[in-house]
PDB file of C-alpha atoms in Angstrom:
ATOM      1  CA  MET A   4      -8.487  13.735  -8.110  1.00  0.00           C
ATOM      2  CA  ILE A   5     -11.189  10.588  -8.758  1.00  0.00           C
ATOM      3  CA  LEU A   6     -11.268   9.418 -12.075  1.00  0.00           C
ATOM      4  CA  MET A   7     -13.450   6.990 -13.892  1.00  0.00           C
ATOM      5  CA  LEU A   8     -12.663   4.697 -16.988  1.00  0.00           C
ATOM      6  CA  LEU A   9     -15.849   3.737 -18.864  1.00  0.00           C
ATOM      7  CA  GLY A  10     -15.936   1.591 -22.072  1.00  0.00           C
ATOM      8  CA  PRO A  11     -17.270  -2.051 -23.238  1.00  0.00           C
ATOM      9  CA  PRO A  12     -15.576  -5.001 -22.044  1.00  0.00           C
ATOM     10  CA  GLY A  13     -12.267  -5.704 -23.668  1.00  0.00           C
ATOM     11  CA  ALA A  14     -11.438  -1.893 -24.264  1.00  0.00           C
ATOM     12  CA  GLY A  15      -8.737  -2.044 -21.906  1.00  0.00           C
ATOM     13  CA  LYS A  16      -9.978  -0.005 -18.984  1.00  0.00           C
ATOM     14  CA  GLY A  17      -8.122  -2.470 -16.517  1.00  0.00           C
ATOM     15  CA  THR A  18      -4.771  -1.942 -18.367  1.00  0.00           C
ATOM     16  CA  GLN A  19      -5.197   1.886 -18.544  1.00  0.00           C
ATOM     17  CA  SER A  20      -6.372   1.807 -14.808  1.00  0.00           C
ATOM     18  CA  GLN A  21      -3.367   0.406 -13.676  1.00  0.00           C
ATOM     19  CA  LEU A  22      -1.028   2.479 -15.703  1.00  0.00           C
ATOM     20  CA  ILE A  23      -2.716   5.472 -14.516  1.00  0.00           C
ATOM     21  CA  SER A  24      -2.300   4.300 -10.935  1.00  0.00           C
ATOM     22  CA  GLU A  25       1.335   3.940 -11.287  1.00  0.00           C
ATOM     23  CA  ARG A  26       1.897   7.179 -12.989  1.00  0.00           C
ATOM     24  CA  LEU A  27       0.006   9.273 -10.619  1.00  0.00           C
ATOM     25  CA  GLY A  28       0.173   6.972  -7.220  1.00  0.00           C
ATOM     26  CA  LEU A  29      -3.649   6.572  -6.945  1.00  0.00           C
ATOM     27  CA  PRO A  30      -5.303   3.552  -6.025  1.00  0.00           C
ATOM     28  CA  GLN A  31      -7.318   1.610  -8.606  1.00  0.00           C
ATOM     29  CA  LEU A  32     -10.423   0.699  -7.065  1.00  0.00           C
ATOM     30  CA  SER A  33     -11.978  -2.504  -9.010  1.00  0.00           C
ATOM     31  CA  THR A  34     -15.375  -3.549  -7.455  1.00  0.00           C
ATOM     32  CA  GLY A  35     -14.300  -7.389  -7.780  1.00  0.00           C
ATOM     33  CA  ASP A  36     -11.047  -6.852  -5.940  1.00  0.00           C
ATOM     34  CA  MET A  37     -12.937  -4.787  -3.407  1.00  0.00           C
ATOM     35  CA  LEU A  38     -15.621  -7.436  -2.891  1.00  0.00           C
ATOM     36  CA  ARG A  39     -13.066 -10.031  -2.368  1.00  0.00           C
ATOM     37  CA  ALA A  40     -10.977  -8.104  -0.003  1.00  0.00           C
ATOM     38  CA  ALA A  41     -14.055  -7.158   2.217  1.00  0.00           C
ATOM     39  CA  VAL A  42     -15.335 -10.702   2.126  1.00  0.00           C
ATOM     40  CA  LYS A  43     -11.736 -11.710   3.165  1.00  0.00           C
ATOM     41  CA  ALA A  44     -11.734  -8.982   5.955  1.00  0.00           C
ATOM     42  CA  GLY A  45     -14.926 -10.206   7.436  1.00  0.00           C
ATOM     43  CA  SER A  46     -16.103  -6.574   7.496  1.00  0.00           C
ATOM     44  CA  PRO A  47     -19.913  -6.396   8.181  1.00  0.00           C
ATOM     45  CA  VAL A  48     -20.447  -5.417   4.653  1.00  0.00           C
ATOM     46  CA  GLY A  49     -18.261  -8.108   3.599  1.00  0.00           C
ATOM     47  CA  LEU A  50     -20.238 -10.772   5.333  1.00  0.00           C
ATOM     48  CA  LYS A  51     -23.497  -9.535   3.757  1.00  0.00           C
ATOM     49  CA  ALA A  52     -21.627  -9.971   0.403  1.00  0.00           C
ATOM     50  CA  LYS A  53     -20.569 -13.400   1.181  1.00  0.00           C
ATOM     51  CA  LYS A  54     -23.940 -14.673   2.056  1.00  0.00           C
ATOM     52  CA  VAL A  55     -25.123 -13.268  -1.382  1.00  0.00           C
ATOM     53  CA  MET A  56     -22.264 -14.673  -3.268  1.00  0.00           C
ATOM     54  CA  ALA A  57     -22.727 -18.185  -1.420  1.00  0.00           C
ATOM     55  CA  ASP A  58     -26.188 -18.351  -2.315  1.00  0.00           C
ATOM     56  CA  GLY A  59     -25.106 -17.877  -6.062  1.00  0.00           C
ATOM     57  CA  GLY A  60     -27.089 -14.268  -6.352  1.00  0.00           C
ATOM     58  CA  LEU A  61     -25.689 -10.764  -7.425  1.00  0.00           C
ATOM     59  CA  VAL A  62     -24.513  -8.519  -4.839  1.00  0.00           C
ATOM     60  CA  SER A  63     -26.860  -5.653  -4.511  1.00  0.00           C
ATOM     61  CA  ASP A  64     -26.360  -2.137  -5.342  1.00  0.00           C
ATOM     62  CA  GLU A  65     -26.394  -1.078  -1.580  1.00  0.00           C
ATOM     63  CA  ILE A  66     -23.856  -3.707  -0.939  1.00  0.00           C
ATOM     64  CA  VAL A  67     -21.453  -2.569  -3.472  1.00  0.00           C
ATOM     65  CA  ILE A  68     -21.976   0.906  -2.389  1.00  0.00           C
ATOM     66  CA  GLY A  69     -21.336   0.036   1.321  1.00  0.00           C
ATOM     67  CA  ILE A  70     -17.951  -1.661   0.224  1.00  0.00           C
ATOM     68  CA  ILE A  71     -16.925   1.329  -1.896  1.00  0.00           C
ATOM     69  CA  ALA A  72     -17.820   3.719   1.090  1.00  0.00           C
ATOM     70  CA  ASP A  73     -15.253   1.735   3.362  1.00  0.00           C
ATOM     71  CA  ARG A  74     -12.574   1.404   0.643  1.00  0.00           C
ATOM     72  CA  ILE A  75     -12.473   5.158  -0.200  1.00  0.00           C
ATOM     73  CA  SER A  76     -12.447   6.101   3.572  1.00  0.00           C
ATOM     74  CA  GLU A  77      -9.024   4.037   3.608  1.00  0.00           C
ATOM     75  CA  PRO A  78      -5.748   6.853   3.874  1.00  0.00           C
ATOM     76  CA  ASP A  79      -4.687   5.788   0.630  1.00  0.00           C
ATOM     77  CA  CYS A  80      -7.514   7.286  -1.196  1.00  0.00           C
ATOM     78  CA  ALA A  81      -7.328  10.648   0.407  1.00  0.00           C
ATOM     79  CA  LYS A  82      -5.696  12.351  -2.614  1.00  0.00           C
ATOM     80  CA  GLY A  83      -8.110  10.541  -5.046  1.00  0.00           C
ATOM     81  CA  PHE A  84      -8.639   6.980  -6.763  1.00  0.00           C
ATOM     82  CA  ILE A  85      -9.727   5.666 -10.006  1.00  0.00           C
ATOM     83  CA  LEU A  86     -12.776   3.737 -10.594  1.00  0.00           C
ATOM     84  CA  ASP A  87     -12.235   0.595 -12.826  1.00  0.00           C
ATOM     85  CA  GLY A  88     -15.843  -1.304 -13.437  1.00  0.00           C
ATOM     86  CA  PHE A  89     -17.983   0.765 -11.248  1.00  0.00           C
ATOM     87  CA  PRO A  90     -20.565   2.325 -11.968  1.00  0.00           C
ATOM     88  CA  ARG A  91     -22.403   0.103 -14.142  1.00  0.00           C
ATOM     89  CA  THR A  92     -25.700   1.409 -14.039  1.00  0.00           C
ATOM     90  CA  LEU A  93     -27.541   4.802 -13.939  1.00  0.00           C
ATOM     91  CA  ALA A  94     -28.707   3.858 -10.564  1.00  0.00           C
ATOM     92  CA  GLN A  95     -25.196   3.076  -9.657  1.00  0.00           C
ATOM     93  CA  ALA A  96     -24.017   6.614 -10.835  1.00  0.00           C
ATOM     94  CA  ASP A  97     -26.660   8.424  -8.769  1.00  0.00           C
ATOM     95  CA  ALA A  98     -25.935   6.185  -5.471  1.00  0.00           C
ATOM     96  CA  LEU A  99     -22.153   6.903  -6.046  1.00  0.00           C
ATOM     97  CA  ASP A 100     -22.768  10.925  -6.404  1.00  0.00           C
ATOM     98  CA  ASP A 101     -24.819  10.853  -3.095  1.00  0.00           C
ATOM     99  CA  LEU A 102     -21.931   8.683  -1.540  1.00  0.00           C
ATOM    100  CA  LEU A 103     -19.219  11.459  -2.520  1.00  0.00           C
ATOM    101  CA  LYS A 104     -21.178  14.320  -1.797  1.00  0.00           C
ATOM    102  CA  SER A 105     -21.981  13.030   1.663  1.00  0.00           C
ATOM    103  CA  LYS A 106     -18.158  12.920   1.806  1.00  0.00           C
ATOM    104  CA  GLY A 107     -17.471  16.569   0.486  1.00  0.00           C
ATOM    105  CA  ARG A 108     -16.024  14.755  -2.734  1.00  0.00           C
ATOM    106  CA  HIS A 109     -17.187  14.343  -6.634  1.00  0.00           C
ATOM    107  CA  ILE A 110     -15.906  12.693  -9.528  1.00  0.00           C
ATOM    108  CA  ASP A 111     -13.422  15.039 -11.522  1.00  0.00           C
ATOM    109  CA  CYS A 112     -12.908  13.193 -14.819  1.00  0.00           C
ATOM    110  CA  VAL A 113     -14.489  10.385 -16.950  1.00  0.00           C
ATOM    111  CA  ILE A 114     -12.460   8.887 -19.456  1.00  0.00           C
ATOM    112  CA  GLU A 115     -14.488   6.944 -22.135  1.00  0.00           C
ATOM    113  CA  LEU A 116     -12.263   4.295 -24.289  1.00  0.00           C
ATOM    114  CA  LYS A 117     -14.030   4.347 -27.599  1.00  0.00           C
ATOM    115  CA  VAL A 118     -13.939   1.253 -29.492  1.00  0.00           C
ATOM    116  CA  ASP A 119     -15.203  -0.154 -32.756  1.00  0.00           C
ATOM    117  CA  ASP A 120     -17.296  -3.162 -31.465  1.00  0.00           C
ATOM    118  CA  THR A 121     -15.985  -5.521 -34.805  1.00  0.00           C
ATOM    119  CA  LYS A 122     -12.521  -4.816 -34.322  1.00  0.00           C
ATOM    120  CA  LEU A 123     -13.096  -5.487 -30.489  1.00  0.00           C
ATOM    121  CA  VAL A 124     -14.509  -8.999 -31.275  1.00  0.00           C
ATOM    122  CA  GLU A 125     -11.194  -9.574 -33.494  1.00  0.00           C
ATOM    123  CA  ARG A 126      -8.896  -8.311 -30.803  1.00  0.00           C
ATOM    124  CA  ILE A 127     -10.236 -10.946 -28.591  1.00  0.00           C
ATOM    125  CA  GLU A 128     -10.288 -13.844 -31.086  1.00  0.00           C
ATOM    126  CA  CYS A 129      -6.658 -12.857 -31.882  1.00  0.00           C
ATOM    127  CA  ARG A 130      -5.989 -12.851 -28.104  1.00  0.00           C
ATOM    128  CA  ALA A 131      -7.167 -16.059 -27.546  1.00  0.00           C
ATOM    129  CA  ARG A 132      -5.694 -17.670 -30.343  1.00  0.00           C
ATOM    130  CA  GLU A 133      -2.269 -16.070 -29.102  1.00  0.00           C
ATOM    131  CA  THR A 134      -2.525 -17.504 -25.657  1.00  0.00           C
ATOM    132  CA  ILE A 135      -3.400 -21.026 -26.900  1.00  0.00           C
ATOM    133  CA  ALA A 136      -0.489 -20.908 -29.359  1.00  0.00           C
ATOM    134  CA  ALA A 137       1.674 -20.101 -26.357  1.00  0.00           C
ATOM    135  CA  GLY A 138       0.269 -22.759 -24.356  1.00  0.00           C
ATOM    136  CA  GLY A 139      -1.911 -20.880 -22.022  1.00  0.00           C
ATOM    137  CA  THR A 140      -5.431 -21.192 -20.809  1.00  0.00           C
ATOM    138  CA  VAL A 141      -7.836 -18.576 -22.492  1.00  0.00           C
ATOM    139  CA  ARG A 142     -10.271 -16.967 -19.602  1.00  0.00           C
ATOM    140  CA  ALA A 143     -13.719 -18.398 -19.912  1.00  0.00           C
ATOM    141  CA  ASP A 144     -15.364 -14.957 -20.643  1.00  0.00           C
ATOM    142  CA  ASP A 145     -12.458 -14.270 -23.108  1.00  0.00           C
ATOM    143  CA  ASN A 146     -13.904 -15.491 -26.395  1.00  0.00           C
ATOM    144  CA  PRO A 147     -16.117 -14.141 -29.031  1.00  0.00           C
ATOM    145  CA  GLU A 148     -19.599 -15.536 -27.802  1.00  0.00           C
ATOM    146  CA  ALA A 149     -18.912 -14.463 -24.358  1.00  0.00           C
ATOM    147  CA  LEU A 150     -17.917 -11.005 -25.395  1.00  0.00           C
ATOM    148  CA  LYS A 151     -20.756 -10.372 -27.532  1.00  0.00           C
ATOM    149  CA  THR A 152     -23.137 -11.292 -24.616  1.00  0.00           C
ATOM    150  CA  ARG A 153     -21.108  -8.931 -22.472  1.00  0.00           C
ATOM    151  CA  LEU A 154     -21.678  -6.140 -25.105  1.00  0.00           C
ATOM    152  CA  ILE A 155     -25.034  -6.540 -25.222  1.00  0.00           C
ATOM    153  CA  ALA A 156     -25.179  -6.045 -21.350  1.00  0.00           C
ATOM    154  CA  TYR A 157     -22.795  -3.157 -21.650  1.00  0.00           C
ATOM    155  CA  TYR A 158     -25.198  -1.412 -24.032  1.00  0.00           C
ATOM    156  CA  ARG A 159     -28.105  -2.220 -22.186  1.00  0.00           C
ATOM    157  CA  GLU A 160     -27.183  -1.223 -18.883  1.00  0.00           C
ATOM    158  CA  THR A 161     -23.690   0.858 -18.771  1.00  0.00           C
ATOM    159  CA  ALA A 162     -23.557   2.739 -21.985  1.00  0.00           C
ATOM    160  CA  PRO A 163     -26.491   5.315 -20.640  1.00  0.00           C
ATOM    161  CA  LEU A 164     -23.489   6.332 -18.298  1.00  0.00           C
ATOM    162  CA  ILE A 165     -21.819   7.954 -21.498  1.00  0.00           C
ATOM    163  CA  GLY A 166     -24.501  10.387 -21.767  1.00  0.00           C
ATOM    164  CA  PHE A 167     -25.019  11.015 -18.150  1.00  0.00           C
ATOM    165  CA  TYR A 168     -21.398  11.947 -17.732  1.00  0.00           C
ATOM    166  CA  TYR A 169     -21.189  14.144 -20.697  1.00  0.00           C
ATOM    167  CA  ALA A 170     -24.498  15.970 -19.430  1.00  0.00           C
ATOM    168  CA  HIS A 171     -22.424  16.336 -16.377  1.00  0.00           C
ATOM    169  CA  ARG A 172     -19.591  17.917 -18.480  1.00  0.00           C
ATOM    170  CA  LEU A 173     -17.513  15.190 -16.973  1.00  0.00           C
ATOM    171  CA  LEU A 174     -16.742  12.963 -20.256  1.00  0.00           C
ATOM    172  CA  LYS A 175     -13.666  12.936 -22.263  1.00  0.00           C
ATOM    173  CA  THR A 176     -13.264  10.696 -24.964  1.00  0.00           C
ATOM    174  CA  VAL A 177     -10.082   8.993 -26.310  1.00  0.00           C
ATOM    175  CA  ASN A 178      -9.678   6.528 -29.052  1.00  0.00           C
ATOM    176  CA  GLY A 179      -9.305   2.943 -27.399  1.00  0.00           C
ATOM    177  CA  MET A 180      -8.545   0.976 -30.557  1.00  0.00           C
ATOM    178  CA  THR A 181      -4.944   2.274 -31.108  1.00  0.00           C
ATOM    179  CA  PRO A 182      -1.901   0.733 -29.420  1.00  0.00           C
ATOM    180  CA  ILE A 183      -1.564   0.806 -25.519  1.00  0.00           C
ATOM    181  CA  SER A 184       1.165   3.449 -25.312  1.00  0.00           C
ATOM    182  CA  ASP A 185      -0.886   5.717 -27.680  1.00  0.00           C
ATOM    183  CA  VAL A 186      -4.100   5.464 -25.556  1.00  0.00           C
ATOM    184  CA  SER A 187      -2.060   6.383 -22.404  1.00  0.00           C
ATOM    185  CA  ARG A 188      -0.523   9.417 -24.247  1.00  0.00           C
ATOM    186  CA  GLN A 189      -4.165  10.186 -25.081  1.00  0.00           C
ATOM    187  CA  ILE A 190      -5.294   9.949 -21.299  1.00  0.00           C
ATOM    188  CA  ASP A 191      -2.346  12.100 -20.133  1.00  0.00           C
ATOM    189  CA  ASP A 192      -3.162  14.583 -22.608  1.00  0.00           C
ATOM    190  CA  VAL A 193      -6.733  14.524 -20.945  1.00  0.00           C
ATOM    191  CA  LEU A 194      -5.353  14.750 -17.668  1.00  0.00           C
ATOM    192  CA  ASN A 195      -2.705  17.443 -18.124  1.00  0.00           C
ATOM    193  CA  GLN A 196      -5.614  19.765 -19.719  1.00  0.00           C
ATOM    194  CA  PHE A 197      -7.386  19.036 -16.657  1.00  0.00           C
ATOM    195  CA  GLN A 198      -4.567  19.742 -14.123  1.00  0.00           C
ATOM    196  CA  HIS A 199      -4.114  22.939 -15.901  1.00  0.00           C
ATOM    197  CA  ALA A 200      -7.858  24.094 -16.238  1.00  0.00           C
TER     198      ALA A 200
END
């Protein structure tokens, strides 16, 4: 089973991807983690990425797709995987479809974590206050201003994927504003329907 989670920054995609990974035994593929691993491994595509990143540039779609192609060829991805944070654009979604088709595979389900943006900003503010109160360090991008900037980028670049996957009859939507355990239950309900379809 190949799953994808969609939703704005702070919606809980990483948390839910990890929980699904534990429940289903599927690897969680985060583009950031894969990039770092490819660079560390010194693979041909990793070396390309390293040069771009060293120059302060953004890694191209071609390089990211190359890294994903290498990663999904590994044995632990044979039964499927969970895409976390990719694709981010329609161009990446098309490239991913082409890659999967070339391997005789396809995305089975896209789960959108639907959230209320105003409450999302409040959630981030609250999380930052709790972290500071506990003596921790708040991530640089975990503040309301940074979140608003990331939300603008999400709606400009990534939100069109919701319509794209809806048109392909792959999209299922869950309420991402409920507690983590409830979001997990909603996702399980979707996956159970899917597995018994």
